[in-house]
XYZ file of C-alpha atoms in Angstrom:
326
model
C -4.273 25.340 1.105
C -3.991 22.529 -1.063
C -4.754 22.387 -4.727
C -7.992 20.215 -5.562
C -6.133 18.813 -8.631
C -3.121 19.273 -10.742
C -2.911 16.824 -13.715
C -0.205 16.622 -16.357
C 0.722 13.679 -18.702
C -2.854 11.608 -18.779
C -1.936 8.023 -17.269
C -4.039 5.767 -19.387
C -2.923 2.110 -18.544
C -3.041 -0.663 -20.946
C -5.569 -3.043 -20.868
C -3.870 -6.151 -19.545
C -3.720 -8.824 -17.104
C -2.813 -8.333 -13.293
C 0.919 -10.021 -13.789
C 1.474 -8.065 -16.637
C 0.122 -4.614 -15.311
C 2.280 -5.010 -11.998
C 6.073 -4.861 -12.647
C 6.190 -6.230 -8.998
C 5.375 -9.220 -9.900
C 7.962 -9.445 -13.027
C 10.871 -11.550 -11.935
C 14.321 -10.577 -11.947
C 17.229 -13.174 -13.182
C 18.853 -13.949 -9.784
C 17.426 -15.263 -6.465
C 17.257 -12.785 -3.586
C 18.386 -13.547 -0.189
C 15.566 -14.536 2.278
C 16.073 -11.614 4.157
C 17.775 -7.983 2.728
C 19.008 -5.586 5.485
C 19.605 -2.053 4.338
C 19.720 1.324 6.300
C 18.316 4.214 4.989
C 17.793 7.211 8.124
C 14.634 7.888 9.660
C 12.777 5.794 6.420
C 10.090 4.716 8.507
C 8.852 2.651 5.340
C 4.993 1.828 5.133
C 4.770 0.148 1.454
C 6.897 -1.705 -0.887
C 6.604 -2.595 -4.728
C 9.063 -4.022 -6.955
C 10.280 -2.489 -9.896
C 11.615 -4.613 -13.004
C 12.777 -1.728 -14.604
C 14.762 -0.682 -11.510
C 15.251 -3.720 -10.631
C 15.277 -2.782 -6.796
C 12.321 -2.880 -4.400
C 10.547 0.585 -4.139
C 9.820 1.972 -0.538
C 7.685 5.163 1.078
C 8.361 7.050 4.146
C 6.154 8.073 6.582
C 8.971 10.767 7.821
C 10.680 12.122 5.099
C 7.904 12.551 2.419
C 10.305 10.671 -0.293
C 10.476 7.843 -1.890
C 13.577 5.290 -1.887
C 15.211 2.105 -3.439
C 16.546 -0.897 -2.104
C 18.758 -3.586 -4.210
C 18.655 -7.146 -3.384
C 22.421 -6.616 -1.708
C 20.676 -4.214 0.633
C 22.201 -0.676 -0.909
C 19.642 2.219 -0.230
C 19.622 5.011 -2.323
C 17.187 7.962 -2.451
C 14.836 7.590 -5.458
C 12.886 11.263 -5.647
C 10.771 13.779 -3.185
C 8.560 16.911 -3.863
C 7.290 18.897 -1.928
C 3.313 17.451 -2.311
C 4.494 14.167 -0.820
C 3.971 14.141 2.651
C 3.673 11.047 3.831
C 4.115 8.245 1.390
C 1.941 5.330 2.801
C 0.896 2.366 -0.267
C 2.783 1.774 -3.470
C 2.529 0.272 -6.817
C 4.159 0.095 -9.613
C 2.840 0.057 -13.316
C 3.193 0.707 -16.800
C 6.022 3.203 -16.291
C 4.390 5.012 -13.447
C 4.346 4.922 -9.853
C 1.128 5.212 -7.595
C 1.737 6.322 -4.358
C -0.630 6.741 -1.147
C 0.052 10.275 0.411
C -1.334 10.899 4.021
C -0.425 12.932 7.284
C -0.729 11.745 10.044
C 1.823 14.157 11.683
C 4.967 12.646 12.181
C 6.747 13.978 9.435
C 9.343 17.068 8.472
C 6.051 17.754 5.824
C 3.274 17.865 8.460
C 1.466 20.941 9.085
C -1.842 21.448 10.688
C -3.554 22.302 7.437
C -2.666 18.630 6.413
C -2.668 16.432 9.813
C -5.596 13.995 9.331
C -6.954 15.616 6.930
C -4.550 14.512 3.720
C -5.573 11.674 1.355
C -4.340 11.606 -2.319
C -3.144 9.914 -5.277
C 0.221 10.803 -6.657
C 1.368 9.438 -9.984
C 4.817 9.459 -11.075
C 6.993 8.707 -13.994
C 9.405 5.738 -13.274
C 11.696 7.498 -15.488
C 11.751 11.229 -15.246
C 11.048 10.962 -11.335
C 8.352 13.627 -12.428
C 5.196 14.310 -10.265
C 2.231 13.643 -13.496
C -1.009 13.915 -11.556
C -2.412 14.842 -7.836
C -5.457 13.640 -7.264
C -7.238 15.044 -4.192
C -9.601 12.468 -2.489
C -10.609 14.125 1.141
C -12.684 16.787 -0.605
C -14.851 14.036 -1.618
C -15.539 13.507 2.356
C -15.109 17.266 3.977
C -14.973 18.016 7.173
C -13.954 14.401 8.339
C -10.185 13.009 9.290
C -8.445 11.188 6.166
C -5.687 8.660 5.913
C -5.134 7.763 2.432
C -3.451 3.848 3.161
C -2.999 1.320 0.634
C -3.702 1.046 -3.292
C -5.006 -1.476 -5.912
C -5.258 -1.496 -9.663
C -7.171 -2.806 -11.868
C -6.624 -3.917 -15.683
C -8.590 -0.563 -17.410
C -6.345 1.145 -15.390
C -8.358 2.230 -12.207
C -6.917 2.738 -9.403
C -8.763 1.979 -5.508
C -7.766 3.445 -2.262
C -8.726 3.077 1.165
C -8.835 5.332 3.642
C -8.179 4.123 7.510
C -10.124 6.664 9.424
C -12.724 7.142 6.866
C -15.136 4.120 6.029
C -14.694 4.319 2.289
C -13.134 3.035 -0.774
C -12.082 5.716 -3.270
C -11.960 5.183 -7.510
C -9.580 6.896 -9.790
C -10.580 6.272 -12.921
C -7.551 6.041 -15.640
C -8.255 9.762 -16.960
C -7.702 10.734 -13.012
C -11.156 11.481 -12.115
C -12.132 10.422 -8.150
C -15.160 9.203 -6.351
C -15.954 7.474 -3.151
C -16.703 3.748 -4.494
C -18.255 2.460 -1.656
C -19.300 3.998 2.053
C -19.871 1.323 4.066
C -20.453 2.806 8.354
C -20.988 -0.731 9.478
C -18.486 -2.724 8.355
C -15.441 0.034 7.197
C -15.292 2.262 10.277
C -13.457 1.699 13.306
C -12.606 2.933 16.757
C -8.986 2.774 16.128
C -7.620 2.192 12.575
C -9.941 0.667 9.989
C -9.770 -0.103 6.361
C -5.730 -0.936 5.460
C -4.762 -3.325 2.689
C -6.476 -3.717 -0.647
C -6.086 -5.743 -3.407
C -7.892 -6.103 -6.985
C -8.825 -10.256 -7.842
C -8.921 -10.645 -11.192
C -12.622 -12.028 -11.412
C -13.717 -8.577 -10.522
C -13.782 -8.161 -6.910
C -11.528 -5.930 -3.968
C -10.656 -7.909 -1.191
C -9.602 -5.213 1.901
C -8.513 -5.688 5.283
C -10.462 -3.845 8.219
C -7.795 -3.689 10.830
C -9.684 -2.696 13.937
C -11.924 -5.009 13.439
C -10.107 -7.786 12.263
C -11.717 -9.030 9.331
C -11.687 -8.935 5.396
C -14.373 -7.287 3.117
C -15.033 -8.484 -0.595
C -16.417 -6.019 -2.216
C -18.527 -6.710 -5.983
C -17.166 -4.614 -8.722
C -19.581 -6.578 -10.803
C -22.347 -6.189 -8.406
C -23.030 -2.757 -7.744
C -19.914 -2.783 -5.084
C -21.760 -5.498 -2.701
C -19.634 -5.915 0.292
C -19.804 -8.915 2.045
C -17.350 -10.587 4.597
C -14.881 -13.028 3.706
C -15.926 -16.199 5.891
C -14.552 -18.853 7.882
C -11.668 -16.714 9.783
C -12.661 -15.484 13.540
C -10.179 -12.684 13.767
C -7.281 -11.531 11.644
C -6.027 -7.770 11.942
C -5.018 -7.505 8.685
C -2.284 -4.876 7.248
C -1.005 -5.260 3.406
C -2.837 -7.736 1.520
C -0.511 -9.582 -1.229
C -2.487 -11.767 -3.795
C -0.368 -14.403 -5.247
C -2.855 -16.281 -8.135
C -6.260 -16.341 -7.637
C -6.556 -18.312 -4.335
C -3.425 -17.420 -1.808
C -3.608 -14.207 0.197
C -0.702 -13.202 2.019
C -1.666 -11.032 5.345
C 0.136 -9.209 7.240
C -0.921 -8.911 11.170
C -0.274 -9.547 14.522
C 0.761 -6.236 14.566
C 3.372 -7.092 12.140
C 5.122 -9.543 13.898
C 3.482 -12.809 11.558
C 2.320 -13.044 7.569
C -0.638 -15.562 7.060
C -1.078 -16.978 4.558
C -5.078 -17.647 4.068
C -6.656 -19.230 1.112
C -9.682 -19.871 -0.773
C -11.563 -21.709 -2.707
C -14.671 -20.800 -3.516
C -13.757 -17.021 -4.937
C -13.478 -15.635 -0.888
C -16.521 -16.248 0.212
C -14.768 -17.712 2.669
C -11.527 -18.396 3.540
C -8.701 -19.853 6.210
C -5.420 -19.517 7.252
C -3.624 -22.405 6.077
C -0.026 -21.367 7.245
C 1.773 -18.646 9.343
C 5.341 -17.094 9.262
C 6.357 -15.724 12.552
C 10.118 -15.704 11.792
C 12.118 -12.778 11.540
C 9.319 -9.921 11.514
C 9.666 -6.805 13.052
C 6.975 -4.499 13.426
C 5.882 -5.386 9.573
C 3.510 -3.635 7.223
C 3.286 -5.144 3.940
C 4.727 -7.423 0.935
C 5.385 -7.849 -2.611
C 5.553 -10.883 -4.796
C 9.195 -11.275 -6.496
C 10.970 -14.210 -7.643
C 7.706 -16.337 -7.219
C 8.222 -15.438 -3.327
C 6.681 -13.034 -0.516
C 9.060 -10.449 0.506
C 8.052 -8.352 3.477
C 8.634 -4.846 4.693
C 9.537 -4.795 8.165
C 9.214 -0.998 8.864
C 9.228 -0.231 12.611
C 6.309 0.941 12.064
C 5.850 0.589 15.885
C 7.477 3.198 16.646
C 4.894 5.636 14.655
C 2.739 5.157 17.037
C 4.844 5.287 20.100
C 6.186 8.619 18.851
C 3.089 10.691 18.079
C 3.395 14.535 19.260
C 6.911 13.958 19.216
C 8.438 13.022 15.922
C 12.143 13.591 17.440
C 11.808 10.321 18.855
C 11.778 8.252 15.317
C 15.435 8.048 15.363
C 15.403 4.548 13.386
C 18.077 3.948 10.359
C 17.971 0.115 9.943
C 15.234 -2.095 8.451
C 14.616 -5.326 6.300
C 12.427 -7.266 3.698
C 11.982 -11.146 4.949
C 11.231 -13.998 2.665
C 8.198 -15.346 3.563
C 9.764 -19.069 4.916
């Protein structure tokens, strides 16, 4: 049985601006290649931050319940792993800490059937001491329902939102570590196959999210008692990780990872459109990150997940990349 919620060093955040709060954006001193090849053994990577600190790109894994690093030369290296990490899905990085997604969706050396769809949480970890800080437990806010804990935002007072893919809802942490559902939304979160996915915070006080089943973007009101309205103007765009560069340029990830998009707006995504497409060099993508005043995506295999489900002997998979958006 899992523990509700452990908590250890409070994580109160700064107040500060987006760039500042997300070392992922910080810019190292040398240019990366356009596209980093590294192998790291069964990885199966969902997310991918960037950490100035480290100065290496932060990964997940869906198999191995651990977290990794990759330098821009391409040299892997283990980062840390405990045993409540099951499935690390979204990651950020900020203010010393690392915010991680953890899910089950049974495909790896963690799953159990206490925790197969039924595992979404919020782990916080210090960038320094590798040390586990705070669980926070978010499917007892929904019992009795199946949970995937994806992808992760933050905001400048330190709150932290997470979606959940196969329930329709939008979870708060608040900076002190206590949870709530944000926003339940049946109509326009749920989905027959996989539903809410990437999620990022806009500075002028909105989420923008990605429902990937049924292929559209949600803005949802922070300043207006969590309104959610659809981003207009695009007819269908399965979105993964979401990547917002500025205040205008969103940087999708879909066609089942083989493309980024890059869509753009200009009226504060009421609408939107996809002014430009990368279909060069993806494989089986998930999301980005925002380094060197460039898009660097994660292509994961993530594919294969799905292929191998009941059978996790068959994600045999040791070599990946991060592509330059071109």
């Amino acid at each position: 049985m899992k523990k509700k919620f452990i908590s250890g060093t409070l994580f109160v955040a700064a107040v500060c601006g987006v760039t500042a709060c997300e070392d992922h954006r910080d810019s190292p001193n040398a240019a990366f290649p356009e596209r980093i090849e590294f192998v790291a053994e069964r990885q199966y990577p969902e997310g991918i931050a960037y950490s100035s600190q480290l100065d290496r790109f932060i990964i997940t894994s869906l198999t191995q319940g651990k977290l990794g690093t990759v330098s821009p030369s391409g040299q892997y290296q283990d980062l840390l792993s405990v045993p409540e990490l099951i499935s690390g899905v979204g990651v950020k990085v900020a203010n010393g800490r690392i915010f991680v997604a953890n899910s089950d969706n049974g495909v790896s050396t963690k799953s159990s059937p206490q925790t197969v769809r039924k595992t979404a949480e919020l782990l916080v970890f210090d960038l320094s001491t590798r040390k586990l800080e705070r669980r926070v437990d978010l499917d007892d806010l929904l019992p009795g329902v199946n949970h995937f804990a994806n992808d992760l935002a933050l905001d400048p007072n330190g709150k932290v939102y997470v979606t959940d893919s196969f329930s329709p809802v939008i979870y708060q942490v608040t900076a002190d570590g206590q949870a709530s559902v944000l926003v339940r939304d049946e109509a326009r979160f749920s989905s027959p196959t996989f539903g809410l996915n990437g999620i990022v915070y806009h500075p002028n006080g909105y989420l923008i999210v990605a429902n990937t089943g049924a292929g559209k973007l949600y803005k949802v009101d922070l300043n207006n008692g969590n309104a959610v309205t659809e981003v207009g103007g695009i007819s269908s765009l399965p979105g993964d990780g979401l990547t917002l560069v500025g205040t205008t340029d969103l940087y999708v990830v879909t066609g089942s990872g083989s493309r980024v998009a890059l869509v753009r707006s200009n009226d504060n995504f009421s609408t939107a459109s996809v002014v430009r497409t990368d279909e060069t060099g993806y494989s089986m993508a998930t999301t980005s990150t925002y380094v060197n005043e460039e898009i660097f995506t994660l292509n994961a295999r993530i594919g294969e997940i799905g292929a191998a489900m009941g059978d996790p002997s068959k994600l045999q998979s040791d070599t990946y990349s991060i592509q330059q958006f071109r």
